[in-house]
CSV table of C-alpha atoms in Angstrom, one decimal:
chain,number,residue,atom,x,y,z
A,1,MET,CA,103.1,-27.7,51.3
A,2,SER,CA,102.2,-24.0,51.5
A,3,ASN,CA,103.1,-22.0,54.6
A,4,LYS,CA,100.4,-19.5,53.9
A,5,ILE,CA,98.4,-18.6,57.0
A,6,PRO,CA,94.7,-18.5,56.2
A,7,ALA,CA,93.2,-15.0,56.5
A,8,GLU,CA,90.1,-14.2,58.7
A,9,ASN,CA,87.8,-14.3,55.7
A,10,GLU,CA,89.1,-17.7,54.6
A,11,ARG,CA,88.5,-19.2,58.1
A,12,MET,CA,85.0,-17.6,58.0
A,13,ALA,CA,84.2,-19.1,54.6
A,14,PHE,CA,85.6,-22.5,55.8
A,15,TYR,CA,83.3,-22.4,58.8
A,16,PHE,CA,80.2,-21.4,56.7
A,17,LYS,CA,80.9,-24.4,54.4
A,18,LEU,CA,81.5,-26.9,57.2
A,19,ALA,CA,78.4,-25.7,59.1
A,20,GLY,CA,76.2,-25.6,56.0
A,21,LEU,CA,75.3,-22.0,56.5
A,22,LYS,CA,73.9,-20.0,53.6
A,23,GLN,CA,74.8,-16.4,53.1
A,24,VAL,CA,71.1,-15.3,52.9
A,25,SER,CA,70.4,-17.0,56.3
A,26,VAL,CA,73.3,-15.3,58.0
A,27,ALA,CA,72.4,-12.0,56.5
A,28,ASP,CA,68.9,-12.3,57.9
A,29,ILE,CA,70.2,-13.1,61.4
A,30,LEU,CA,72.7,-10.2,61.3
A,31,GLY,CA,70.1,-7.8,59.8
A,32,ILE,CA,72.4,-6.9,56.9
A,33,LYS,CA,72.4,-7.4,53.1
A,34,GLN,CA,73.5,-10.7,51.6
A,35,GLN,CA,76.0,-8.7,49.5
A,36,THR,CA,77.7,-7.5,52.7
A,37,VAL,CA,78.1,-11.1,53.9
A,38,SER,CA,79.5,-12.0,50.5
A,39,GLN,CA,82.0,-9.1,50.7
A,40,ILE,CA,83.2,-10.4,54.1
A,41,LEU,CA,83.7,-13.9,52.9
A,42,ASN,CA,85.6,-12.6,49.8
A,43,GLY,CA,87.9,-10.4,51.9
A,44,LYS,CA,86.5,-7.2,50.4
A,45,SER,CA,85.1,-6.1,53.8
A,46,GLY,CA,86.5,-6.6,57.3
A,47,ILE,CA,84.8,-8.8,59.9
A,48,SER,CA,83.6,-6.6,62.7
A,49,ASP,CA,83.5,-7.7,66.4
A,50,GLN,CA,79.8,-7.2,66.3
A,51,VAL,CA,79.4,-9.8,63.5
A,52,LEU,CA,81.6,-12.2,65.4
A,53,ARG,CA,79.6,-11.7,68.5
A,54,VAL,CA,76.3,-12.6,66.8
A,55,LEU,CA,77.8,-15.7,65.2
A,56,GLU,CA,79.2,-16.7,68.6
A,57,LEU,CA,75.8,-16.3,70.3
A,58,GLN,CA,73.9,-18.0,67.5
A,59,PHE,CA,76.2,-20.8,66.4
A,60,GLY,CA,79.0,-21.1,68.9
A,61,LEU,CA,81.7,-19.8,66.5
A,62,ASN,CA,84.9,-19.0,68.4
A,63,PRO,CA,86.0,-15.4,67.6
A,64,GLU,CA,89.6,-16.1,68.6
A,65,TRP,CA,89.7,-18.8,66.0
A,66,ILE,CA,88.5,-16.4,63.4
A,67,ARG,CA,90.8,-13.6,64.4
A,68,MET,CA,94.0,-15.6,65.1
A,69,GLY,CA,93.4,-19.2,64.2
A,70,GLU,CA,93.7,-20.2,67.9
A,71,GLY,CA,91.6,-22.6,69.9
A,72,ASN,CA,88.7,-24.6,68.8
A,73,MET,CA,86.7,-23.4,65.8
A,74,VAL,CA,83.4,-24.0,67.7
A,75,ILE,CA,83.0,-23.2,71.4
A,76,PRO,CA,81.8,-26.3,73.5
A,77,GLU,CA,78.2,-26.1,74.5
A,78,GLU,CA,78.9,-25.8,78.2
A,79,ASP,CA,81.2,-22.8,77.6
A,80,ARG,CA,78.8,-20.7,75.4
A,81,ARG,CA,77.2,-17.5,76.5
A,82,ALA,CA,73.4,-17.4,76.6
A,83,ILE,CA,71.8,-16.0,73.4
A,84,GLN,CA,70.7,-12.4,73.9
A,85,PRO,CA,68.5,-10.4,71.6
A,86,LEU,CA,70.5,-8.0,69.5
A,87,LYS,CA,69.0,-4.8,68.1
A,88,LEU,CA,70.7,-3.2,65.2
A,89,ALA,CA,70.1,0.4,63.9
A,90,ARG,CA,70.4,1.0,60.2
A,91,ILE,CA,72.1,4.3,59.7
A,92,PRO,CA,72.4,6.0,56.2
A,93,ILE,CA,75.8,7.2,55.0
A,94,LEU,CA,75.2,10.5,53.2
A,95,LYS,CA,77.3,12.0,50.4
A,96,ASP,CA,75.9,15.4,51.1
A,97,ILE,CA,74.0,17.2,53.9
A,98,PRO,CA,70.7,18.7,52.9
A,99,ALA,CA,70.0,22.3,53.7
A,100,GLY,CA,68.0,23.2,56.8
A,101,LYS,CA,67.7,21.8,60.2
A,102,TRP,CA,67.8,18.0,60.6
A,103,GLU,CA,64.1,17.9,61.6
A,104,SER,CA,63.1,19.4,58.2
A,105,TRP,CA,64.7,16.7,56.1
A,106,LYS,CA,65.3,13.5,58.2
A,107,ASP,CA,62.2,11.8,56.9
A,108,ILE,CA,62.6,12.7,53.2
A,109,ILE,CA,66.3,12.0,52.5
A,110,SER,CA,66.8,11.7,48.8
A,111,THR,CA,68.2,8.4,47.6
A,112,ASP,CA,70.7,10.4,45.4
A,113,ILE,CA,72.7,11.4,48.5
A,114,ILE,CA,72.6,8.0,50.3
A,115,ASP,CA,75.9,6.2,49.8
A,116,GLY,CA,75.0,3.1,51.6
A,117,PHE,CA,74.1,2.0,55.2
A,118,ILE,CA,75.9,0.7,58.3
A,119,ASP,CA,74.2,-1.5,60.9
A,120,LEU,CA,75.2,-0.8,64.5
A,121,PRO,CA,73.9,-1.9,67.9
A,122,SER,CA,71.3,0.5,69.1
A,123,LEU,CA,72.8,3.8,70.2
A,124,PRO,CA,71.3,6.1,72.9
A,125,GLY,CA,68.7,8.1,71.0
A,126,ASN,CA,66.9,7.5,67.8
A,127,ASP,CA,68.2,9.8,65.1
A,128,PHE,CA,71.6,9.3,63.4
A,129,PHE,CA,73.3,9.6,60.1
A,130,ALA,CA,76.8,9.0,58.9
A,131,VAL,CA,79.3,10.7,56.6
A,132,VAL,CA,82.8,9.7,55.2
A,133,MET,CA,85.6,11.9,56.5
A,134,PRO,CA,86.4,14.1,53.4
A,135,ASP,CA,89.9,15.2,54.2
A,136,ARG,CA,93.0,14.7,56.5
A,137,ALA,CA,92.3,17.8,58.6
A,138,MET,CA,91.6,15.8,61.8
A,139,GLU,CA,94.4,13.2,61.5
A,140,PRO,CA,95.4,11.3,63.5
A,141,ARG,CA,92.1,11.4,65.5
A,142,ILE,CA,89.9,10.9,62.4
A,143,LEU,CA,91.5,9.5,59.2
A,144,LYS,CA,90.4,10.5,55.7
A,145,GLY,CA,87.8,7.9,54.5
A,146,GLU,CA,86.7,6.8,58.0
A,147,ILE,CA,83.0,6.7,58.7
A,148,VAL,CA,81.8,9.3,61.2
A,149,VAL,CA,78.4,8.7,62.9
A,150,VAL,CA,76.5,11.9,63.7
A,151,ALA,CA,73.9,12.6,66.3
A,152,PRO,CA,72.0,15.6,65.0
A,153,ASN,CA,70.4,16.6,68.3
A,154,LYS,CA,73.4,16.1,70.6
A,155,ILE,CA,75.0,19.2,72.2
A,156,ILE,CA,78.2,20.2,70.3
A,157,LYS,CA,81.4,20.2,72.4
A,158,GLU,CA,84.9,19.7,70.9
A,159,ILE,CA,84.2,18.5,67.4
A,160,ALA,CA,81.5,19.5,64.9
A,161,LEU,CA,80.4,18.6,61.4
A,162,ILE,CA,79.8,21.9,59.7
A,163,ARG,CA,77.3,21.9,56.8
A,164,GLN,CA,77.7,24.8,54.3
A,165,PRO,CA,76.5,25.4,50.8
A,166,GLN,CA,79.9,24.4,49.3
A,167,GLY,CA,80.0,21.1,51.3
A,168,PHE,CA,80.6,19.8,54.8
A,169,ILE,CA,83.8,19.6,56.9
A,170,ILE,CA,84.7,18.2,60.3
A,171,ARG,CA,86.8,20.2,62.6
A,172,GLY,CA,87.5,21.0,66.2
A,173,ILE,CA,85.4,23.9,67.2
A,174,GLU,CA,85.6,26.8,69.7
A,175,ARG,CA,83.2,29.6,70.2
A,176,CYS,CA,84.8,33.1,69.7
A,177,GLY,CA,83.2,35.7,71.9
A,178,ASP,CA,79.7,35.7,70.6
A,179,GLU,CA,77.0,33.3,69.7
A,180,TYR,CA,77.5,33.2,66.0
A,181,ARG,CA,81.3,33.2,65.4
A,182,PHE,CA,83.4,30.1,65.8
A,183,GLN,CA,87.1,29.1,65.4
A,184,LEU,CA,87.7,25.9,63.6
A,185,HIS,CA,90.8,23.8,64.6
A,186,ALA,CA,92.5,21.2,62.4
A,187,LEU,CA,94.5,18.6,64.3
A,188,ASN,CA,96.7,18.0,61.2
A,189,PRO,CA,99.4,20.7,61.3
A,190,THR,CA,99.4,21.0,57.5
A,191,LYS,CA,95.8,22.4,57.6
A,192,LYS,CA,95.2,25.9,58.8
A,193,ASP,CA,92.6,27.1,61.3
A,194,ASP,CA,89.6,29.1,60.0
A,195,ASP,CA,87.0,31.4,61.5
A,196,ILE,CA,83.4,30.7,60.5
A,197,ILE,CA,80.4,33.0,60.8
A,198,PRO,CA,77.4,30.8,60.2
A,199,ASP,CA,74.7,32.0,57.8
A,200,ASP,CA,71.2,30.7,57.2
A,201,GLU,CA,72.5,27.6,55.4
A,202,THR,CA,75.2,26.7,57.9
A,203,VAL,CA,74.3,23.9,60.4
A,204,LEU,CA,76.5,22.3,63.0
A,205,TYR,CA,76.2,18.7,64.0
A,206,THR,CA,77.9,16.5,66.5
A,207,PRO,CA,80.0,13.4,65.6
A,208,VAL,CA,79.6,10.6,68.2
A,209,LYS,CA,81.4,7.6,66.8
A,210,VAL,CA,84.2,7.0,64.3
A,211,MET,CA,84.5,3.7,62.5
A,212,SER,CA,87.5,2.4,60.5
A,213,LEU,CA,86.8,0.4,57.3
A,214,ARG,CA,87.6,-2.7,59.4
A,215,ASP,CA,84.5,-2.1,61.5
A,216,ILE,CA,82.0,-2.1,58.7
Protein backbone atom coordinates (compact mmCIF):
# COMPACT_ATOMS: atom_id res chain seq x y z
CA MET A 1 0.00 0.00 0.00
CA SER A 2 1.39 3.39 -0.98
CA ASN A 3 2.12 5.98 1.72
CA LYS A 4 1.91 8.81 -0.79
CA ILE A 5 -0.15 11.75 0.48
CA PRO A 6 -2.40 13.01 -2.33
CA ALA A 7 -1.52 16.50 -3.54
CA GLU A 8 -4.04 19.35 -3.58
CA ASN A 9 -4.66 18.97 -7.30
CA GLU A 10 -5.30 15.24 -6.90
CA ARG A 11 -7.91 15.89 -4.21
CA MET A 12 -9.44 18.54 -6.45
CA ALA A 13 -9.59 16.13 -9.41
CA PHE A 14 -11.13 13.44 -7.16
CA TYR A 15 -13.81 15.88 -6.03
CA PHE A 16 -14.60 16.94 -9.60
CA LYS A 17 -15.00 13.30 -10.65
CA LEU A 18 -17.15 12.38 -7.64
CA ALA A 19 -19.37 15.46 -8.02
CA GLY A 20 -19.69 15.02 -11.78
CA LEU A 21 -18.31 18.51 -12.43
CA LYS A 22 -17.11 19.34 -15.94
CA GLN A 23 -14.12 21.61 -16.42
CA VAL A 24 -16.02 23.87 -18.79
CA SER A 25 -18.82 24.40 -16.22
CA VAL A 26 -16.41 25.26 -13.42
CA ALA A 27 -14.44 27.58 -15.72
CA ASP A 28 -17.66 29.42 -16.54
CA ILE A 29 -18.51 29.82 -12.83
CA LEU A 30 -15.02 31.06 -12.00
CA GLY A 31 -14.84 33.34 -15.04
CA ILE A 32 -11.57 31.79 -16.21
CA LYS A 33 -10.45 29.69 -19.17
CA GLN A 34 -11.07 25.94 -19.24
CA GLN A 35 -7.33 25.55 -19.88
CA THR A 36 -6.64 27.19 -16.50
CA VAL A 37 -8.94 24.70 -14.74
CA SER A 38 -7.16 21.87 -16.56
CA GLN A 39 -3.76 23.19 -15.42
CA ILE A 40 -4.99 23.29 -11.81
CA LEU A 41 -6.21 19.70 -11.97
CA ASN A 42 -2.95 18.56 -13.61
CA GLY A 43 -0.82 20.27 -10.97
CA LYS A 44 0.69 22.74 -13.45
CA SER A 45 -0.91 25.71 -11.68
CA GLY A 46 -1.55 26.31 -7.98
CA ILE A 47 -5.02 26.46 -6.48
CA SER A 48 -5.67 29.98 -5.23
CA ASP A 49 -7.73 30.77 -2.15
CA GLN A 50 -10.11 32.66 -4.44
CA VAL A 51 -10.85 29.54 -6.49
CA LEU A 52 -11.47 27.54 -3.32
CA ARG A 53 -13.79 30.22 -1.97
CA VAL A 54 -15.96 30.12 -5.08
CA LEU A 55 -16.12 26.31 -5.01
CA GLU A 56 -17.03 26.44 -1.32
CA LEU A 57 -19.83 28.93 -1.93
CA GLN A 58 -21.16 27.21 -5.04
CA PHE A 59 -20.78 23.52 -4.15
CA GLY A 60 -19.89 23.29 -0.47
CA LEU A 61 -16.34 22.05 -1.11
CA ASN A 62 -14.25 22.20 2.09
CA PRO A 63 -11.06 24.28 1.49
CA GLU A 64 -9.32 22.61 4.47
CA TRP A 65 -9.85 19.21 2.87
CA ILE A 66 -8.27 20.43 -0.36
CA ARG A 67 -5.32 22.15 1.35
CA MET A 68 -4.52 19.60 4.06
CA GLY A 69 -6.76 16.58 3.58
CA GLU A 70 -8.50 17.34 6.87
CA GLY A 71 -12.19 17.26 7.72
CA ASN A 72 -15.06 16.36 5.42
CA MET A 73 -14.65 16.76 1.69
CA VAL A 74 -18.00 18.57 1.53
CA ILE A 75 -19.27 21.01 4.17
CA PRO A 76 -22.68 20.04 5.61
CA GLU A 77 -25.55 22.15 4.33
CA GLU A 78 -26.25 23.74 7.72
CA ASP A 79 -22.62 24.94 8.05
CA ARG A 80 -22.25 26.50 4.61
CA ARG A 81 -21.91 30.22 4.02
CA ALA A 82 -24.53 31.97 1.95
CA ILE A 83 -23.65 32.28 -1.74
CA GLN A 84 -22.51 35.79 -2.53
CA PRO A 85 -22.01 37.34 -5.95
CA LEU A 86 -18.34 37.41 -6.91
CA LYS A 87 -17.00 39.92 -9.40
CA LEU A 88 -13.71 39.13 -11.09
CA ALA A 89 -11.58 41.63 -12.99
CA ARG A 90 -9.61 40.31 -15.98
CA ILE A 91 -6.19 41.96 -15.94
CA PRO A 92 -3.71 41.63 -18.85
CA ILE A 93 -0.12 40.59 -18.15
CA LEU A 94 2.13 42.68 -20.40
CA LYS A 95 5.54 41.66 -21.73
CA ASP A 96 6.36 45.29 -22.53
CA ILE A 97 4.96 48.70 -21.60
CA PRO A 98 3.89 50.86 -24.56
CA ALA A 99 5.28 54.38 -24.88
CA GLY A 100 3.24 57.31 -23.66
CA LYS A 101 0.85 57.82 -20.81
CA TRP A 102 -1.53 55.01 -19.84
CA GLU A 103 -4.55 56.91 -21.15
CA SER A 104 -3.06 56.98 -24.65
CA TRP A 105 -2.75 53.19 -25.04
CA LYS A 106 -5.00 51.45 -22.50
CA ASP A 107 -7.77 50.79 -25.05
CA ILE A 108 -5.48 49.69 -27.89
CA ILE A 109 -3.05 47.24 -26.27
CA SER A 110 -1.42 45.13 -28.96
CA THR A 111 -1.97 41.38 -28.59
CA ASP A 112 1.76 40.95 -29.29
CA ILE A 113 2.65 42.25 -25.83
CA ILE A 114 -0.10 40.46 -23.87
CA ASP A 115 1.39 37.44 -22.11
CA GLY A 116 -1.86 36.15 -20.64
CA PHE A 117 -4.44 37.28 -18.10
CA ILE A 118 -5.13 36.95 -14.40
CA ASP A 119 -8.59 37.09 -12.86
CA LEU A 120 -8.85 38.85 -9.51
CA PRO A 121 -11.71 39.99 -7.30
CA SER A 122 -12.59 43.55 -8.21
CA LEU A 123 -10.01 46.00 -6.90
CA PRO A 124 -10.70 49.65 -6.04
CA GLY A 125 -10.65 51.55 -9.32
CA ASN A 126 -11.08 50.35 -12.88
CA ASP A 127 -7.72 50.38 -14.67
CA PHE A 128 -5.02 47.81 -14.01
CA PHE A 129 -2.39 45.85 -15.85
CA ALA A 130 0.24 43.40 -14.65
CA VAL A 131 3.87 42.55 -15.42
CA VAL A 132 6.25 39.79 -14.39
CA MET A 133 9.09 40.94 -12.10
CA PRO A 134 12.06 40.88 -14.51
CA ASP A 135 14.98 40.62 -12.06
CA ARG A 136 16.02 40.01 -8.45
CA ALA A 137 16.57 43.65 -7.53
CA MET A 138 13.64 43.81 -5.09
CA GLU A 139 14.17 40.50 -3.30
CA PRO A 140 13.04 39.45 -0.76
CA ARG A 141 10.02 41.77 -1.08
CA ILE A 142 9.32 40.93 -4.74
CA LEU A 143 10.83 37.77 -6.22
CA LYS A 144 11.91 37.39 -9.82
CA GLY A 145 9.04 35.89 -11.81
CA GLU A 146 6.27 37.04 -9.48
CA ILE A 147 3.31 38.86 -11.00
CA VAL A 148 3.03 42.54 -10.09
CA VAL A 149 -0.35 44.23 -10.53
CA VAL A 150 -0.06 47.91 -11.43
CA ALA A 151 -2.52 50.78 -10.90
CA PRO A 152 -1.57 53.38 -13.54
CA ASN A 153 -3.36 56.30 -11.94
CA LYS A 154 -2.40 55.70 -8.31
CA ILE A 155 0.00 58.13 -6.60
CA ILE A 156 3.55 56.79 -6.46
CA LYS A 157 4.98 56.34 -2.96
CA GLU A 158 7.76 53.86 -2.12
CA ILE A 159 7.93 51.58 -5.16
CA ALA A 160 7.52 52.32 -8.86
CA LEU A 161 7.50 50.50 -12.17
CA ILE A 162 9.70 52.60 -14.46
CA ARG A 163 9.06 52.35 -18.19
CA GLN A 164 12.01 53.40 -20.40
CA PRO A 165 12.79 52.77 -24.08
CA GLN A 166 15.14 49.89 -23.17
CA GLY A 167 12.51 48.15 -21.02
CA PHE A 168 10.91 48.40 -17.61
CA ILE A 169 12.26 47.89 -14.10
CA ILE A 170 10.72 47.92 -10.62
CA ARG A 171 12.58 49.70 -7.84
CA GLY A 172 12.15 51.59 -4.62
CA ILE A 173 12.06 55.25 -5.51
CA GLU A 174 12.89 58.56 -3.85
CA ARG A 175 12.73 62.06 -5.28
CA CYS A 176 16.09 63.85 -5.33
CA GLY A 177 15.68 67.57 -4.82
CA ASP A 178 13.75 68.47 -7.94
CA GLU A 179 10.67 67.32 -9.78
CA TYR A 180 12.43 65.31 -12.45
CA ARG A 181 15.30 63.49 -10.75
CA PHE A 182 14.84 60.27 -8.79
CA GLN A 183 17.01 57.86 -6.82
CA LEU A 184 16.22 54.21 -7.42
CA HIS A 185 16.78 51.74 -4.60
CA ALA A 186 17.25 47.99 -4.97
CA LEU A 187 16.47 45.91 -1.88
CA ASN A 188 18.82 43.17 -3.04
CA PRO A 189 22.33 44.21 -1.87
CA THR A 190 23.88 42.73 -5.01
CA LYS A 191 22.10 45.36 -7.12
CA LYS A 192 23.35 48.95 -7.12
CA ASP A 193 21.22 52.08 -6.74
CA ASP A 194 20.86 54.33 -9.77
CA ASP A 195 19.81 57.89 -10.46
CA ILE A 196 17.22 58.44 -13.13
CA ILE A 197 16.34 61.60 -15.02
CA PRO A 198 13.07 60.87 -16.84
CA ASP A 199 12.78 61.88 -20.47
CA ASP A 200 9.72 62.09 -22.72
CA GLU A 201 9.55 58.29 -22.98
CA THR A 202 9.92 57.54 -19.27
CA VAL A 203 6.73 56.84 -17.34
CA LEU A 204 6.38 55.83 -13.69
CA TYR A 205 3.57 53.53 -12.53
CA THR A 206 2.53 52.24 -9.11
CA PRO A 207 2.54 48.53 -8.17
CA VAL A 208 -0.36 47.70 -5.84
CA LYS A 209 -0.30 43.90 -5.51
CA VAL A 210 2.28 41.13 -5.82
CA MET A 211 1.22 37.57 -6.57
CA SER A 212 3.28 34.42 -6.32
CA LEU A 213 2.81 31.66 -8.89
CA ARG A 214 0.72 29.82 -6.31
CA ASP A 215 -1.87 32.59 -6.40
CA ILE A 216 -2.58 32.35 -10.11
